[in-house]
PDB file of C-alpha atoms in Angstrom:
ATOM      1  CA  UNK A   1     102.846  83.252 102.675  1.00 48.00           C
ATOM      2  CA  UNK A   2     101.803  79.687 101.562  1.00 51.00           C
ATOM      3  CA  UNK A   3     104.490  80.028  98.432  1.00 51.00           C
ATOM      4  CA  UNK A   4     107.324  80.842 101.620  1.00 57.00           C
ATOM      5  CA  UNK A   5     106.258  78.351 103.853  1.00 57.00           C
ATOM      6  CA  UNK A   6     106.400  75.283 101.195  1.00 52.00           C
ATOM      7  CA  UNK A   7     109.949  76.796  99.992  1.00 51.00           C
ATOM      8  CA  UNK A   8     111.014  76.392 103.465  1.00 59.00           C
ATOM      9  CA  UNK A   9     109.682  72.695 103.869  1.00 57.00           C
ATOM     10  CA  UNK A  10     111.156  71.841 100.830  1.00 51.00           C
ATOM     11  CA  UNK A  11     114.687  73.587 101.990  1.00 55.00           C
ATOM     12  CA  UNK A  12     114.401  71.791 105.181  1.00 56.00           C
ATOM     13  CA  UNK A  13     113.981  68.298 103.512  1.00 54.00           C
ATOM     14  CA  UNK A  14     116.556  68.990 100.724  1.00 48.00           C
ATOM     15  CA  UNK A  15     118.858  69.567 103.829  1.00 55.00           C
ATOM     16  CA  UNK A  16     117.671  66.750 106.099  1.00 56.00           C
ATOM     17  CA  UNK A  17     118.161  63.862 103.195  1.00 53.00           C
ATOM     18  CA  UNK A  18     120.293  61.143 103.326  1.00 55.00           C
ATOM     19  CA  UNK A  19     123.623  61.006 101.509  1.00 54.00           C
ATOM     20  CA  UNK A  20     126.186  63.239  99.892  1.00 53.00           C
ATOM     21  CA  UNK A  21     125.673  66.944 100.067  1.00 53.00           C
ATOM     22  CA  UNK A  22     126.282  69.258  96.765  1.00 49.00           C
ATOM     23  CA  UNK A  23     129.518  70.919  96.520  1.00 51.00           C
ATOM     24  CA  UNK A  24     129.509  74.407  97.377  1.00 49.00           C
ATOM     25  CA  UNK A  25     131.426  76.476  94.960  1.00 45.00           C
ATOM     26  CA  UNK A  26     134.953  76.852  96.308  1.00 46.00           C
ATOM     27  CA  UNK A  27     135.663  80.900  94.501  1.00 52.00           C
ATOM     28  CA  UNK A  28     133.301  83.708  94.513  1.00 50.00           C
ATOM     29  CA  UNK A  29     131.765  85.955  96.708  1.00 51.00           C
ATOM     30  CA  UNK A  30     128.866  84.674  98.918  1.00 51.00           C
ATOM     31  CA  UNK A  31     125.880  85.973 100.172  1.00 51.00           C
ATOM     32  CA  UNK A  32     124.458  84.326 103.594  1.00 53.00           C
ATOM     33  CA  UNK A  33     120.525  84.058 102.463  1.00 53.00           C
ATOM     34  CA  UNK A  34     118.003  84.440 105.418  1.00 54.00           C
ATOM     35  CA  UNK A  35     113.947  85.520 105.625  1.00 48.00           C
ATOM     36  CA  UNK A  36     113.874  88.605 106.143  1.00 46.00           C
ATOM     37  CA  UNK A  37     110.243  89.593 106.496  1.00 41.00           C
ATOM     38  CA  UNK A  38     108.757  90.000 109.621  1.00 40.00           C
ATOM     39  CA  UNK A  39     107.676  87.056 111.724  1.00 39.00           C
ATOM     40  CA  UNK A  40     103.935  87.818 111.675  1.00 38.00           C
ATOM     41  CA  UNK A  41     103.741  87.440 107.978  1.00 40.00           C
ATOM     42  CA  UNK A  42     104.305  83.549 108.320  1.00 42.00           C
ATOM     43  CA  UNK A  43     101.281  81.505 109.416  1.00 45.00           C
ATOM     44  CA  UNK A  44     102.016  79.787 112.177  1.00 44.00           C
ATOM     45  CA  UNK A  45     102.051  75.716 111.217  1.00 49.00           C
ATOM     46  CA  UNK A  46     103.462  73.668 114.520  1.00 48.00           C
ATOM     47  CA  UNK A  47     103.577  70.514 112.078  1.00 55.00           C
ATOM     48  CA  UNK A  48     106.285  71.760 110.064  1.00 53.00           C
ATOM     49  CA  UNK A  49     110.179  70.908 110.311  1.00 55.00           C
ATOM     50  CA  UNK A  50     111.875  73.017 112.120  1.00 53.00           C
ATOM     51  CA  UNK A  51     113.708  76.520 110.994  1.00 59.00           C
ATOM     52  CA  UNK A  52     116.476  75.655 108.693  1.00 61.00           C
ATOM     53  CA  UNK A  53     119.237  78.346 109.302  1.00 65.00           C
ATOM     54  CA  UNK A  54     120.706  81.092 106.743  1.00 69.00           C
ATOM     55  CA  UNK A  55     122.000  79.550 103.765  1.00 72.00           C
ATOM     56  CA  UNK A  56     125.638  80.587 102.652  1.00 79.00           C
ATOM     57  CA  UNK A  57     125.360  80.883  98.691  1.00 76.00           C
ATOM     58  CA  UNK A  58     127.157  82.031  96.072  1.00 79.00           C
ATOM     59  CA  UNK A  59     126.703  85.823  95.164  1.00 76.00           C
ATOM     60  CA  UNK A  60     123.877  85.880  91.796  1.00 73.00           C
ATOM     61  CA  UNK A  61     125.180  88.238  89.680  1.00 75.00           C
ATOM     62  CA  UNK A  62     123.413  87.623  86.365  1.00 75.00           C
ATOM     63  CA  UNK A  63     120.523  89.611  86.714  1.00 74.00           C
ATOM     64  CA  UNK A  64     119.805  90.517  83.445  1.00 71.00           C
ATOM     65  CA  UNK A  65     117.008  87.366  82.875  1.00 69.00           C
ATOM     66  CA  UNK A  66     115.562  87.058  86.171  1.00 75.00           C
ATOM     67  CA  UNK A  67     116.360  88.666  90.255  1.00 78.00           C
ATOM     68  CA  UNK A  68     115.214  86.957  93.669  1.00 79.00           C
ATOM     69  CA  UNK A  69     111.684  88.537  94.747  1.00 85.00           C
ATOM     70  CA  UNK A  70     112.390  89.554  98.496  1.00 89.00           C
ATOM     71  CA  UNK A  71     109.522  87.750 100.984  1.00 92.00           C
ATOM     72  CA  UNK A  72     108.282  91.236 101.897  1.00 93.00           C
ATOM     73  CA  UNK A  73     107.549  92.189  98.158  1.00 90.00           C
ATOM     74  CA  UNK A  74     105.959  88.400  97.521  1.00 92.00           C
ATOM     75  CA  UNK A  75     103.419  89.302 100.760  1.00 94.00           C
ATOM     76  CA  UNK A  76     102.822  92.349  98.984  1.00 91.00           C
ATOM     77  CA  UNK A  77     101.919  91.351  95.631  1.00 91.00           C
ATOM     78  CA  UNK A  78     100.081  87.754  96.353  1.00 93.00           C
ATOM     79  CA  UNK A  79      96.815  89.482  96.949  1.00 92.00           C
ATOM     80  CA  UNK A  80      96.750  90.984  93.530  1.00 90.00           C
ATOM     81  CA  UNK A  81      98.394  87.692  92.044  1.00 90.00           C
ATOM     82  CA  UNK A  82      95.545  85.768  93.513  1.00 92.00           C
ATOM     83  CA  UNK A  83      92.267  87.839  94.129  1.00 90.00           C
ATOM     84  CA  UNK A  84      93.087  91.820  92.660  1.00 88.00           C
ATOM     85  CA  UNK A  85      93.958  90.343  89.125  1.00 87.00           C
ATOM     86  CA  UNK A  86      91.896  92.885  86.913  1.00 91.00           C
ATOM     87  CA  UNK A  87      93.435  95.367  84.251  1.00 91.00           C
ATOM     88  CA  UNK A  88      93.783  98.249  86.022  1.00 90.00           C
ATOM     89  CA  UNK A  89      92.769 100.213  82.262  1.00 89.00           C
ATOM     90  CA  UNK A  90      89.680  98.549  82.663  1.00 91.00           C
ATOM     91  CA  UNK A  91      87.389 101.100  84.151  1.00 86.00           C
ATOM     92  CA  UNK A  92      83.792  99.350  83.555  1.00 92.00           C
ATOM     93  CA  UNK A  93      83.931  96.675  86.360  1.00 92.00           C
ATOM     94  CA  UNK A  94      84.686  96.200  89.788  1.00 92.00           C
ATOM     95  CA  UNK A  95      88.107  94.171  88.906  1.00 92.00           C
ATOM     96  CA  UNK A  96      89.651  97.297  86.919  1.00 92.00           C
ATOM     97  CA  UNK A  97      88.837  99.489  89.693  1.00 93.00           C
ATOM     98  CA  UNK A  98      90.542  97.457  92.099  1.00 93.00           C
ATOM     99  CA  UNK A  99      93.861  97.240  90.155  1.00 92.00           C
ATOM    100  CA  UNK A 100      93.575 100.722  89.130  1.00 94.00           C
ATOM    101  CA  UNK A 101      92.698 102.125  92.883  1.00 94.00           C
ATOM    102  CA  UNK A 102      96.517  99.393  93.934  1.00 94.00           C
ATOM    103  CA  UNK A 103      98.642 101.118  90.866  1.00 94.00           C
ATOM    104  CA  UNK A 104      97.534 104.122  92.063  1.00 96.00           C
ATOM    105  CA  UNK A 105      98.864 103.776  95.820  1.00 95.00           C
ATOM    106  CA  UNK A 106     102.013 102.082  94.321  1.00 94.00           C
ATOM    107  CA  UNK A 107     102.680 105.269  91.978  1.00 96.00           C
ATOM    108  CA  UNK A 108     102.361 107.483  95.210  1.00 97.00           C
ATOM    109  CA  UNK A 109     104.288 105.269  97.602  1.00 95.00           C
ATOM    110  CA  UNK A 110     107.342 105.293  94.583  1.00 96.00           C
ATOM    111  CA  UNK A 111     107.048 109.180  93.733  1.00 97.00           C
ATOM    112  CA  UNK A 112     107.356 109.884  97.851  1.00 97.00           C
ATOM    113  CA  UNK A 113     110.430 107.637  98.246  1.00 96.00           C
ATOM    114  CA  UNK A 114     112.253 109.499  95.547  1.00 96.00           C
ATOM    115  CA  UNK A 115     110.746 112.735  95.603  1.00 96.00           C
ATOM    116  CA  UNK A 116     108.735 112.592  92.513  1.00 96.00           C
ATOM    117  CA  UNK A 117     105.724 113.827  91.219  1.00 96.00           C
ATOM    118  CA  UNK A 118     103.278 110.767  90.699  1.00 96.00           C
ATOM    119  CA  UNK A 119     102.354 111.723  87.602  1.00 95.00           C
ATOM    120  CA  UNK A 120     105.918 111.287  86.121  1.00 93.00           C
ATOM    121  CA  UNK A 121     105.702 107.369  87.675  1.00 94.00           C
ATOM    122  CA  UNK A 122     105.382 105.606  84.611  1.00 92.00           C
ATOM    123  CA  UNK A 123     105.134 101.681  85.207  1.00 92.00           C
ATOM    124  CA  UNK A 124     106.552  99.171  82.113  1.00 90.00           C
ATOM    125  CA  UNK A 125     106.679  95.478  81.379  1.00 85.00           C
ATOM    126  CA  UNK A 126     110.492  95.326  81.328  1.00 84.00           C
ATOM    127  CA  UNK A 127     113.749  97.158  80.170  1.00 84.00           C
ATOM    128  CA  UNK A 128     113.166  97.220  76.153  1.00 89.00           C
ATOM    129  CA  UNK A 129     110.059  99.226  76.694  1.00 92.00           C
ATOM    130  CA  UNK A 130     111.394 101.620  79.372  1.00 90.00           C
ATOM    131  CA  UNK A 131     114.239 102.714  77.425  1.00 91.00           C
ATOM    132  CA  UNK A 132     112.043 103.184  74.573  1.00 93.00           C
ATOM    133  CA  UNK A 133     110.517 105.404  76.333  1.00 91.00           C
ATOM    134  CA  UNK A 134     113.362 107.388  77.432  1.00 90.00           C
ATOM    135  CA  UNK A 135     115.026 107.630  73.989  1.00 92.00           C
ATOM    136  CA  UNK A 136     111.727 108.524  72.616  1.00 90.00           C
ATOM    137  CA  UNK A 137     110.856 111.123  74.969  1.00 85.00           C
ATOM    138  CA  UNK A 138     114.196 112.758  74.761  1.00 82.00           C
ATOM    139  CA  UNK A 139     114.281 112.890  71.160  1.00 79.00           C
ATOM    140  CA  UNK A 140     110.741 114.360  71.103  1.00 73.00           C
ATOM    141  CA  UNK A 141     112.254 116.884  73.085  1.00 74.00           C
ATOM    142  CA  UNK A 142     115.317 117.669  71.045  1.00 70.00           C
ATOM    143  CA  UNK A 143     113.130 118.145  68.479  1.00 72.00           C
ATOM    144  CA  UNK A 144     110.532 120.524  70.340  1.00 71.00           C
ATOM    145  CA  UNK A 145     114.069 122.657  71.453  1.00 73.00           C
ATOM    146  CA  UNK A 146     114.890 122.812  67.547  1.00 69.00           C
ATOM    147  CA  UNK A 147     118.754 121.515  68.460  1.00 55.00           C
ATOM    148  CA  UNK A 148     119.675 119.453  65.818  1.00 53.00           C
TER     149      UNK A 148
END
């Protein structure tokens, strides 16, 4: 919430300075960008500028190094970034049984939305390990089946 609001200030200012305004790109397809989460997540700060409107921007395609995080998922996640830090494999202190009890409710939330077992949620650091994990998996099962 305090990440949003200073990205917003500093949107607001970028737009509100003097002189000549960046190019936008003339080809490409565009994406108008706008908050979408909910207005009670925002703390309510009567000093700020006002609400700069949606942004027309070019569509980011390239997400192969990095994505956008959506608001809702950043108000999610900043309690665990900030307070709930512990290694959820941890399981002899207080801060391991925090992150374990959140992984927990995340595996269940994911294996309701897509009609999954829980127990076949399996959360990685990135794409190399998660298609390790598939091509080892299925070859461990080829070779279980005996089809060679």
């Amino acid at each position: 919430m305090l990440l949003r609001a200073a990205w917003r200030r500093a949107a607001v200012a970028v737009t509100a300075a003097p002189g000549p305004k960046p190019a936008a790109p003339t080809r490409g397809l565009r994406l108008r960008v706008g908050d979408h989460a909910p207005q009670s997540a925002v703390t309510a700060d009567t000093t700020a500028a006002p609400e700069a409107g949606p942004v027309l921007r070019p569509l980011y395609m390239d997400v192969q190094a990095t994505t956008p995080l959506d608001p809702r998922v950043l108000d999610a996640m900043l309690p665990y970034l900030i307070n709930y830090y512990g290694n959820p494999h941890s399981r002899t202190h207080a801060y391991g049984w925090e992150s374990e009890a959140a992984m927990e409710r995340a595996r269940q939330q994911v294996a309701s939305l897509i009609g999954a077992d829980p127990r076949e949620i399996i959360f990685t650091s990135g794409a190399t390990e998660s298609n390790n994990i598939a091509i080892k998996t299925e070859s461990h099962s080829v070779a279980q089946a005996g089809v060679q």
